[in-house]
Short mmCIF file of C-alpha atoms and ligand atoms in Angstrom, two decimals:
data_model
loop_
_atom_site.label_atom_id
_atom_site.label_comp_id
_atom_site.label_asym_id
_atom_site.label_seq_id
_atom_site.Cartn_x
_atom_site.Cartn_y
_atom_site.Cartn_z
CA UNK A 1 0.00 0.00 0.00
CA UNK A 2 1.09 3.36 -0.73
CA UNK A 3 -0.21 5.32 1.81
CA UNK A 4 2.12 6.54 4.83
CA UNK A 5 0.30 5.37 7.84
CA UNK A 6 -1.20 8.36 9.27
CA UNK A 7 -3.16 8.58 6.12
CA UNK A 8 -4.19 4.97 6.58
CA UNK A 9 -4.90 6.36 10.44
CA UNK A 10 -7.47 8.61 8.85
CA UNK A 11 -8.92 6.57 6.98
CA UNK A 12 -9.31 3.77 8.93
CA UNK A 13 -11.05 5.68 11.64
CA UNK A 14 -13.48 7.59 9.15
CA UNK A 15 -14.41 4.37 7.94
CA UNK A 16 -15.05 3.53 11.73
CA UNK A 17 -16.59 6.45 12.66
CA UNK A 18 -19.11 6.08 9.17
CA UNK A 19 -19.88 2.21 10.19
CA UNK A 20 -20.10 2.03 13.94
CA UNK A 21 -21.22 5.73 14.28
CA UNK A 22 -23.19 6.82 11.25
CA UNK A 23 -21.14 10.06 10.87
CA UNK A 24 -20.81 11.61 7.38
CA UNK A 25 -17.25 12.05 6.54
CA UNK A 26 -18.00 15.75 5.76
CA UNK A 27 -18.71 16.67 8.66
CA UNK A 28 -16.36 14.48 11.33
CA UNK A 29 -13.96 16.13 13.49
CA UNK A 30 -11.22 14.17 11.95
CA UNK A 31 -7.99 15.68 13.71
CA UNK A 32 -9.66 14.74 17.25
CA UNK A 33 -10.15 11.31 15.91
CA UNK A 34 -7.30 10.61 14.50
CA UNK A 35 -5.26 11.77 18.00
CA UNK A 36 -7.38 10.24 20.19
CA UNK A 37 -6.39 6.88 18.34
CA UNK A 38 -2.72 7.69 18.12
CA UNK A 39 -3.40 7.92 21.73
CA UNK A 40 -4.69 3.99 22.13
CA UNK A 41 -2.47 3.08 19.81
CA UNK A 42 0.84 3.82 22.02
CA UNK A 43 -1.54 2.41 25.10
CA UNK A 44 -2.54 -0.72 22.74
CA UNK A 45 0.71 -1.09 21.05
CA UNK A 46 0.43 -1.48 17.02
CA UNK A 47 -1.81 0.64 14.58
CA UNK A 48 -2.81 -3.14 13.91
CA UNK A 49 -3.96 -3.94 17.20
CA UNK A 50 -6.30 -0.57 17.18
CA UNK A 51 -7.34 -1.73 13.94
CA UNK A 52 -8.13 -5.36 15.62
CA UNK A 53 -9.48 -3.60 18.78
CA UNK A 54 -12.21 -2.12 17.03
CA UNK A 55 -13.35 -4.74 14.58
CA UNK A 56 -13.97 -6.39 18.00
CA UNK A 57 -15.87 -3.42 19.89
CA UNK A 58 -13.62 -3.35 22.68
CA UNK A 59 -15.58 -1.33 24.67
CA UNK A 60 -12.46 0.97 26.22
CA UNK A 61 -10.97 1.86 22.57
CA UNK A 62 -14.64 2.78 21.63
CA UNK A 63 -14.92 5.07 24.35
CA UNK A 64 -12.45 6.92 23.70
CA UNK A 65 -12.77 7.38 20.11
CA UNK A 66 -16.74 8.30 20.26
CA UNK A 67 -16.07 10.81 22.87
CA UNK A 68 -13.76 12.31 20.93
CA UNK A 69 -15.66 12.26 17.42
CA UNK A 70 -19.19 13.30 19.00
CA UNK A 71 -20.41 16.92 20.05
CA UNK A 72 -21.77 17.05 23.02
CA UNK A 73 -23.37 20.59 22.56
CA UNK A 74 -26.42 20.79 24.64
CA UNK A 75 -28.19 23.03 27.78
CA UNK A 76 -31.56 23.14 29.15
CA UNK A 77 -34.55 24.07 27.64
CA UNK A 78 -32.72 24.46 24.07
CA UNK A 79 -34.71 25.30 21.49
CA UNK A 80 -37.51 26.29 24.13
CA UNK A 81 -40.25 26.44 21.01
CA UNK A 82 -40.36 22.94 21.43
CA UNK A 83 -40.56 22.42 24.95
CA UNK A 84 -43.53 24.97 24.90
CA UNK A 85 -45.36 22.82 21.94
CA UNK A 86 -45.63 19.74 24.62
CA UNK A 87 -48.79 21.19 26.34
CA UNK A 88 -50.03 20.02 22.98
CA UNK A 89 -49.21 16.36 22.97
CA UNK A 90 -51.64 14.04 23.22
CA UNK A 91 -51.54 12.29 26.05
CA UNK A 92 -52.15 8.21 26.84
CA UNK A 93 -54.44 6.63 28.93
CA UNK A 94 -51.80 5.48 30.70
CA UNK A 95 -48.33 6.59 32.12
CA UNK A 96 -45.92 9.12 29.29
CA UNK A 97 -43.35 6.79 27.69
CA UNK A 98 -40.45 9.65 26.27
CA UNK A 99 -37.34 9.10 24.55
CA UNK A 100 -34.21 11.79 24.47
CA UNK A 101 -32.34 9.77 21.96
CA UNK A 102 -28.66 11.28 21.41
CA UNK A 103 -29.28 12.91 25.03
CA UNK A 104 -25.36 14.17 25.52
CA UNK A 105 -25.26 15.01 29.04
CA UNK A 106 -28.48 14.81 30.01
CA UNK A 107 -30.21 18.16 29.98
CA UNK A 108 -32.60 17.75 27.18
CA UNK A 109 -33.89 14.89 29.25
CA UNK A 110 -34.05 16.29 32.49
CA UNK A 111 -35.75 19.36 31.01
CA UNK A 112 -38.14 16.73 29.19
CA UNK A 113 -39.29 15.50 32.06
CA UNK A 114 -39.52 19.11 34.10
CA UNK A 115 -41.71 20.33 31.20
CA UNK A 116 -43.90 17.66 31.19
CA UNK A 117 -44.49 17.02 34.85
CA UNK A 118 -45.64 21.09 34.80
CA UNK A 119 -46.98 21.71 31.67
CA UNK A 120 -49.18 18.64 31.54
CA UNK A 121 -49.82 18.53 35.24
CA UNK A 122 -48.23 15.04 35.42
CA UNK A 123 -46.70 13.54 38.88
CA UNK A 124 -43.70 11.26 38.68
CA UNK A 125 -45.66 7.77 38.76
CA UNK A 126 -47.16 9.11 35.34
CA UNK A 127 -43.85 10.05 33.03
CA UNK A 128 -40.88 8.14 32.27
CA UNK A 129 -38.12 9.87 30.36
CA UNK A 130 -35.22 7.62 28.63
CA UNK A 131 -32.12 9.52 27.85
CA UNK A 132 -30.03 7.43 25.72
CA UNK A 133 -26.30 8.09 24.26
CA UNK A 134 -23.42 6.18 21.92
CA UNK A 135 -21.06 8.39 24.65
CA UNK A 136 -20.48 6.80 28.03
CA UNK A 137 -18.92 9.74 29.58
CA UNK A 138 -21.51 12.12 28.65
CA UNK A 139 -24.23 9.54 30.46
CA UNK A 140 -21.88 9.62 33.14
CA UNK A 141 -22.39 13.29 33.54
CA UNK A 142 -26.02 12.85 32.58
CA UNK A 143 -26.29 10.35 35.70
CA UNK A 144 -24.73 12.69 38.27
CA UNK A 145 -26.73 15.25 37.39
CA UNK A 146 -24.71 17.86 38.99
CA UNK A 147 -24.48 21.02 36.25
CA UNK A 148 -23.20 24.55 36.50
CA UNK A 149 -24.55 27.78 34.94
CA UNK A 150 -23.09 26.69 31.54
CA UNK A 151 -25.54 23.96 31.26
CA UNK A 152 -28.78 26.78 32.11
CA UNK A 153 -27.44 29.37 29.03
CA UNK A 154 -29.64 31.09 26.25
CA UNK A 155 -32.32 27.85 26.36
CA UNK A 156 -33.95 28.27 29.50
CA UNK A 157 -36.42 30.90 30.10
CA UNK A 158 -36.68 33.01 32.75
CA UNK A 159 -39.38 30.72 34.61
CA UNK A 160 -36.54 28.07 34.50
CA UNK A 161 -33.40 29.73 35.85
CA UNK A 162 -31.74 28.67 38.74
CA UNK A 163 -28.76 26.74 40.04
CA UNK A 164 -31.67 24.40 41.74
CA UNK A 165 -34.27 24.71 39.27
CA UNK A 166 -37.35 23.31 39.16
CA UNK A 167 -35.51 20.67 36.16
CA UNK A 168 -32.98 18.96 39.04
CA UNK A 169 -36.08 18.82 41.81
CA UNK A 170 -36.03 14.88 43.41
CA UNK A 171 -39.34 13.98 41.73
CA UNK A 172 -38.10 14.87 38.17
CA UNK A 173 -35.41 13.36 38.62
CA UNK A 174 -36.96 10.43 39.35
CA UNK A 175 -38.58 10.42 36.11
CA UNK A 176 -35.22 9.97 34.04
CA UNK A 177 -33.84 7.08 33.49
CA UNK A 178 -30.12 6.39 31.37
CA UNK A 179 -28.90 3.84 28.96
CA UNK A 180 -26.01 3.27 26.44
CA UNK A 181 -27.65 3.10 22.84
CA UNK A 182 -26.15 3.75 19.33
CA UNK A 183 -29.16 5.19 17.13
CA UNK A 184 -28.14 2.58 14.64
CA UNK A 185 -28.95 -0.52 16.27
CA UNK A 186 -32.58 -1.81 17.47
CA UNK A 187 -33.53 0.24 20.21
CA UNK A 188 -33.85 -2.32 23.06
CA UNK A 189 -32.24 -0.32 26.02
CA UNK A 190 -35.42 -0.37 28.13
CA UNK A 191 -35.66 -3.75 28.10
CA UNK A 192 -38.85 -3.55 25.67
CA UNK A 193 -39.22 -3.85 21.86
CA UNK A 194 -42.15 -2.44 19.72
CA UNK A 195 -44.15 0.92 19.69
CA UNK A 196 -44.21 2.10 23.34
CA UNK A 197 -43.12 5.72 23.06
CA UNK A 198 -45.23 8.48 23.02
CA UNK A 199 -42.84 11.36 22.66
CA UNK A 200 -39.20 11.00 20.90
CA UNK A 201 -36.99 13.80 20.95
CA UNK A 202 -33.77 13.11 18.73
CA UNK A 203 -32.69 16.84 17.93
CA UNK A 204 -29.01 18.00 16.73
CA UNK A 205 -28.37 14.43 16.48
CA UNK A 206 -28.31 13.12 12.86
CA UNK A 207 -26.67 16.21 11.66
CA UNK A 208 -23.73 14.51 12.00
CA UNK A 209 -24.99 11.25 9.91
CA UNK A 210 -24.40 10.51 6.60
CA UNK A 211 -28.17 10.56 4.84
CA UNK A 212 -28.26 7.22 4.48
CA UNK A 213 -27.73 6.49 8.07
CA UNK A 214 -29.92 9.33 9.21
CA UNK A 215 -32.71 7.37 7.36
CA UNK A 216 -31.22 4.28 9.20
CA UNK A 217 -31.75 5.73 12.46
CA UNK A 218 -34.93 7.17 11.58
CA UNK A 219 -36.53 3.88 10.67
CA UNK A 220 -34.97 2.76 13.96
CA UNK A 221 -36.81 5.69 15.87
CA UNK A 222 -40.00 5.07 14.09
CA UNK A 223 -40.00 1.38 15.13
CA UNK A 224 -40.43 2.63 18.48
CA UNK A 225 -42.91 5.13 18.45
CA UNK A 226 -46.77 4.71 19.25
CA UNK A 227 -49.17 5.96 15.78
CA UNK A 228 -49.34 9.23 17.34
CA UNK A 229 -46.43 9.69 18.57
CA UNK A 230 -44.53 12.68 18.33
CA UNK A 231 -41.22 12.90 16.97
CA UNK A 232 -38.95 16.30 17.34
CA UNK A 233 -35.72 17.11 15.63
CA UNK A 234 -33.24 20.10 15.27
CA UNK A 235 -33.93 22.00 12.15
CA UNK A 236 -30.84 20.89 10.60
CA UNK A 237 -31.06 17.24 11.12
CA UNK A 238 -32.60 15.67 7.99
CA UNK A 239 -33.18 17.16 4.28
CA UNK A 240 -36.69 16.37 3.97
CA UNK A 241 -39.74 15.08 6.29
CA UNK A 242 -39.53 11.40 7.29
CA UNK A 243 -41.59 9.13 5.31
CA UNK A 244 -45.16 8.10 7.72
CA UNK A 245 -44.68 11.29 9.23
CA UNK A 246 -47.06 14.44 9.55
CA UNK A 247 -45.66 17.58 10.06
CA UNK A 248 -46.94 19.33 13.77
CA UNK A 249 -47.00 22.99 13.56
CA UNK A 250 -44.66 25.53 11.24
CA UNK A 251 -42.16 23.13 9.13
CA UNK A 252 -39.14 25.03 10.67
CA UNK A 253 -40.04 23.40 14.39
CA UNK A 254 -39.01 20.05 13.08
CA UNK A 255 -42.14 18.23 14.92
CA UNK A 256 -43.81 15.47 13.23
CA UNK A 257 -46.55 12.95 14.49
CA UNK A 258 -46.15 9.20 13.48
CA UNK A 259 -49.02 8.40 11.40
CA UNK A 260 -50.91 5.06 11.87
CA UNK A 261 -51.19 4.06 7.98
CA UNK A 262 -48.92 6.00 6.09
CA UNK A 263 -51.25 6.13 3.26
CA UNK A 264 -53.52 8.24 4.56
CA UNK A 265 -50.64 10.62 5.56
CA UNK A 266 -52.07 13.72 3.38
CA UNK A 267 -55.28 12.95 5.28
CA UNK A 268 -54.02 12.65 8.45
CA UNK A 269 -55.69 15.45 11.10
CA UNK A 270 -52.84 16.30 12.61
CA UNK A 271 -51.12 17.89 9.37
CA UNK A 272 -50.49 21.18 9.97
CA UNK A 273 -49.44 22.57 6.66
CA UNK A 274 -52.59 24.41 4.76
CA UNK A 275 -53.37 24.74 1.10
CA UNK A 276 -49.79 24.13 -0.54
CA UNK A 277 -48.14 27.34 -1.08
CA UNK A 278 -48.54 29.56 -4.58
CA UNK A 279 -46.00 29.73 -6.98
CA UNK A 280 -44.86 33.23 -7.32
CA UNK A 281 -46.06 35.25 -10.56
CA UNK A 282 -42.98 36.55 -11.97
CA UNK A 283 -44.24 40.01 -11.37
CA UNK A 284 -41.25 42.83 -11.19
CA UNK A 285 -38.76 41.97 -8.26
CA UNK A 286 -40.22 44.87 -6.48
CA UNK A 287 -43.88 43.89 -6.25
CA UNK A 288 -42.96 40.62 -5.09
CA UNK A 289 -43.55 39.99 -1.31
CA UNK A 290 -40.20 38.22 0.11
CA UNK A 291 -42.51 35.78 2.54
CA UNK A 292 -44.73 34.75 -0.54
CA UNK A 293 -41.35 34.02 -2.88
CA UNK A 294 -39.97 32.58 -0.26
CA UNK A 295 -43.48 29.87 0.28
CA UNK A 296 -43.12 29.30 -3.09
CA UNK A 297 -39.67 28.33 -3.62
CA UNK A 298 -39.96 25.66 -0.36
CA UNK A 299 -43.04 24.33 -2.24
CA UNK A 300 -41.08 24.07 -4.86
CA UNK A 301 -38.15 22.51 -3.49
CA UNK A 302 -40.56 20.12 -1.38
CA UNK A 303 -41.71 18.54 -4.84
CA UNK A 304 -38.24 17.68 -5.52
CA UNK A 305 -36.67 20.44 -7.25
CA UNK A 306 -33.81 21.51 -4.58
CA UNK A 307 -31.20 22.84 -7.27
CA UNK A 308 -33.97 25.24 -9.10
CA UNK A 309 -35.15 26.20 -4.99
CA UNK A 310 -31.48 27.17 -4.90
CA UNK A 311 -31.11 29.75 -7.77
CA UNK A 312 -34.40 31.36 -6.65
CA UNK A 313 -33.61 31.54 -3.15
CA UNK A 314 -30.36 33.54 -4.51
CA UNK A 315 -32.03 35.75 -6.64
CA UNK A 316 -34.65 36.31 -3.54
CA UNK A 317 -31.74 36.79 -1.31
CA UNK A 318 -29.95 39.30 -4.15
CA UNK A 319 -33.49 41.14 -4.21
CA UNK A 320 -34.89 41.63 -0.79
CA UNK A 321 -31.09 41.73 0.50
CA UNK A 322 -33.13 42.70 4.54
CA UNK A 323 -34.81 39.37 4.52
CA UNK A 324 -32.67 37.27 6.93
CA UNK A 325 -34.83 34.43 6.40
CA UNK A 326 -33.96 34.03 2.66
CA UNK A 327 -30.76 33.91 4.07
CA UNK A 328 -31.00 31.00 6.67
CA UNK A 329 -32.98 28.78 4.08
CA UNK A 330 -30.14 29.10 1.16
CA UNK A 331 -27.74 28.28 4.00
CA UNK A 332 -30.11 25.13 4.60
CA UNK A 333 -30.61 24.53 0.79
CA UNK A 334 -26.67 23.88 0.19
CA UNK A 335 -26.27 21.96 2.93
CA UNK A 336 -29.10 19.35 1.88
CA UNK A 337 -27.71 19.13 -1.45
CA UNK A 338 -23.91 18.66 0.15
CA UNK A 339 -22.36 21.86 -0.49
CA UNK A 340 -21.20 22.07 3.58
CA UNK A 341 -18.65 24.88 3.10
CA UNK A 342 -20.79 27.34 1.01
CA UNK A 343 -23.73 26.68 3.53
CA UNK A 344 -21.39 27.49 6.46
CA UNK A 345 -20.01 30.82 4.52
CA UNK A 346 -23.83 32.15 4.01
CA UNK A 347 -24.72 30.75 7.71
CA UNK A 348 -22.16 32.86 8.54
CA UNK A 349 -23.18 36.21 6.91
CA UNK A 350 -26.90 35.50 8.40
CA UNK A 351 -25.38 35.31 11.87
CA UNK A 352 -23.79 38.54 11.33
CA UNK A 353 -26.55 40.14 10.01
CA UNK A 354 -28.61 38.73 12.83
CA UNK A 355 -26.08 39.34 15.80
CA UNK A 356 -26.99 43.11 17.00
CA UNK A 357 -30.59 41.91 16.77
CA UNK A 358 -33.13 41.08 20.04
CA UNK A 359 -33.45 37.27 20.09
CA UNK A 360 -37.11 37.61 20.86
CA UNK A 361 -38.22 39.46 18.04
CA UNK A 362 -40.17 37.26 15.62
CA UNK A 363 -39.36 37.54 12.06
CA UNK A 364 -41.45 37.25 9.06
CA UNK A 365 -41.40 34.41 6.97
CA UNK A 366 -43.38 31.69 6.02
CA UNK A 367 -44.00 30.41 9.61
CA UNK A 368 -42.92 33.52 12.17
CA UNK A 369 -39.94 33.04 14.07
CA UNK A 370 -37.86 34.13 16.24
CA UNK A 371 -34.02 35.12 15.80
CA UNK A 372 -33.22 33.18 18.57
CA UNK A 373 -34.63 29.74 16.89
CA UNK A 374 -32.97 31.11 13.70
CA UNK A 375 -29.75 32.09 15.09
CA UNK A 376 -29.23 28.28 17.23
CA UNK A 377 -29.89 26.55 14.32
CA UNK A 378 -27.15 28.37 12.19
CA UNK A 379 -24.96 27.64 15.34
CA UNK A 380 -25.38 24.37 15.64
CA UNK A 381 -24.73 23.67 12.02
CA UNK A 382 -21.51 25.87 12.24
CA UNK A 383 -20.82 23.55 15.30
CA UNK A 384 -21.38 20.25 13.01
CA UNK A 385 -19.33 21.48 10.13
CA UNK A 386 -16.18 22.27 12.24
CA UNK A 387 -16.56 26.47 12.06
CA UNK A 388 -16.07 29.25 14.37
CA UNK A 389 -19.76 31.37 14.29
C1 SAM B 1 -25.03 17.88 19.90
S1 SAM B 1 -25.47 16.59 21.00
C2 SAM B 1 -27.22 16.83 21.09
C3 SAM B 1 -27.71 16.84 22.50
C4 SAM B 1 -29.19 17.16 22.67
N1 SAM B 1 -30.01 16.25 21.89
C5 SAM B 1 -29.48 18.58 22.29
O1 SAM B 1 -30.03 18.83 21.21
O2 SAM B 1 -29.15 19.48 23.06
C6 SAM B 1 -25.33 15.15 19.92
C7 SAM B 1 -25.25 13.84 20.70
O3 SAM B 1 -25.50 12.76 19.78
C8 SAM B 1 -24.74 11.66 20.21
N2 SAM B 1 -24.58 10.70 19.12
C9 SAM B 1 -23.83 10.83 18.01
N3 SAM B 1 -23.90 9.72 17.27
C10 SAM B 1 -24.72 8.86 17.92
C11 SAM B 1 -25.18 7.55 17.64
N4 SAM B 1 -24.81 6.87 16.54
N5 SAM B 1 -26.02 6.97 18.53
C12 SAM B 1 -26.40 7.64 19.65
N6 SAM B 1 -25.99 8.87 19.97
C13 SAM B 1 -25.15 9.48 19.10
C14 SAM B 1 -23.43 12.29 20.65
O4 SAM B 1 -22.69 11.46 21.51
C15 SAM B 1 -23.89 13.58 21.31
O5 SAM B 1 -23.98 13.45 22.69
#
């Protein structure tokens, strides 16, 4: 072979971190990886015997690599849109089954469960929360429980704060319950198998995937989840819908409920979209209204026309050159169709544009949002790709 070996390094653990992980090559934090496994290999002994440690799982290796490959981003209450939607859910006869799948360190769970137990007057007997991670560490953390301001910043509204806040109380904690899992493999980490979960929240997660394994783990999720069931991702997580899936509330929340036959999807009551958006009449640039262009070319891009979407989102973007939204969804539209460093570069410009704005104020667009929800979702992809915001 011609390679020196720490090209073979790097390529052996991409192909690792692709199989065993999911990740998308693109968007891996290669250098990390490959010095984390320089670091087992002068514990281990030979590049070969890494190479032999991980064809056989050893669990310590694994560790160390996936804690250094993963992001373990998170806080309370992130994205708090979506903890506000749960007063919404539709609750089971009997006790909340809820799944934080790709939990990090815990707080998206814990804040799961503190939601819940106030917002739909549920006591502890009534909610179990799973959080479940490929990172041991981070469930380590997650487990102890024990988190500093760091872990209550931007997501966590005022009636949150607090070193003791209401999410750490004894009885929500009680509600939370940790296991190992790798969102590739059947989900079994409860000891049950089928659809028991009401609720799945797997958000910022399968950014990192390749899109055939973010289908993979998808399917995987699905498997789990009650018809009815709602499942919530981060806005940059997958390109399109998923299939048997009907979209809860404005498209850029990311919510969808499981739907029982997906045949009947377009049917299905719980859709939330309305009449499918007009295409624009090309009428002079300047009697066009930015939110209706903007409609049109996701309607357009929804019936499976993403490279046209992205020439009209620039010449949207080139006309109404205020309309931060245009920006944010033509830093979405390159990244679905793979063009990672161009989305980060106009991701980059909206943050700017956005930064000396309030982070309450809502924003026109096709659904109306705030900066905040607009500005963490161009963070978080900056955070995937490997960039500075
Ligand atoms: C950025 S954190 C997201 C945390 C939380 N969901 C949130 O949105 O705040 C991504 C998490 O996904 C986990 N992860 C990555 N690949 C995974 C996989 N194949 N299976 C399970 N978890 C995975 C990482 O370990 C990391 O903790």
């Amino acid at each position: 072979m011609n390679e020196s070996p720490p090209e073979f390094l790097a390529e052996r653990v991409a192909v690792w971190a692709a199989q065993r992980l999911g990740f998308d090559p693109r968007t891996l934090r290669l250098d990390r990886l490959v010095e984390a496994a320089e670091k087992e290999i002068v514990r281990l002994g030979t590049l070969q015997d890494l190479v032999q440690a991980l064809k056989a799982g050893d669990p310590g290796v694994e560790e160390s690599l996936v804690a250094a490959a993963t992001v373990g981003e998170t806080y309370f209450f992130r994205q708090h849109e979506h903890f506000d939607l749960l007063n919404k859910l539709p609750l089971p006869d009997g006790p909340l089954n809820v799944w934080s799948a790709g939990c990090a360190s815990g707080e998206e769970a814990y804040s799961l469960a503190a939601a819940l137990r106030r917002q739909c007057s549920l006591d502890a007997d009534s909610l179990t929360v799973w959080g479940t991670d490929i990172n041991a560490r981070a469930l380590q953390k997650a487990r102890e429980a024990a988190y500093g301001r760091w872990s209550w910043r931007q997501g966590s509204g005022p009636e949150w704060e607090g070193p003791t806040g209401l999410a750490l109380d004894p009885g929500t904690r009680s509600c939370v319950r940790f296991a190992r899992h790798n969102l590739l493999d059947e989900a079994v980490f409860d000891g049950r198998t089928g659809e028991r979960f009401d609720l799945v929240f797997c958000r910022n997660v399968l950014v990192y995937f390749s899109p055939k394994a973010a289908l993979q783990a998808i399917d995987r999720l699905r498997q789990c989840m009650k018809p009815g069931a709602w499942l919530v991702l981060g806005n940059m997580d997958l390109r399109m819908p998923p299939d048997g899936m009907a979209r809860i509330g404005p498209a850029a929340l990311c919510v969808y409920a499981k739907v029982a036959d997906p045949a009947a999807q377009e049917a299905a009551p719980v859709r939330a979209s309305a009449a499918p958006p007009r295409r624009p009449v090309p009428l002079a640039a300047a009697e066009l209204d930015p939110v209706e262009w903007h409609r049109a070319v996701l309607a357009e891009m929804e019936a499976g026309s993403p490279q046209s979407g992205l020439a009209e989102l620039e010449q949207l973007n080139r006309t109404f050159t205020d309309y931060l939204p245009g920006i944010f969804e033509h830093g979405l539209a390159l990244r679905r169709v793979g063009r990672i460093s161009e989305a980060a570069s106009v991701l980059k410009v909206f943050l700017a544009r956005a930064g000396g704005m309030n982070m309450g104020e809502i924003l026109p667009g096709p659904e109306p949002i705030s900066v905040e929800f607009y500005v963490n979702g161009a963070r978080s992809f900056l955070e995937s790709a490997g960039e500075q915001s």
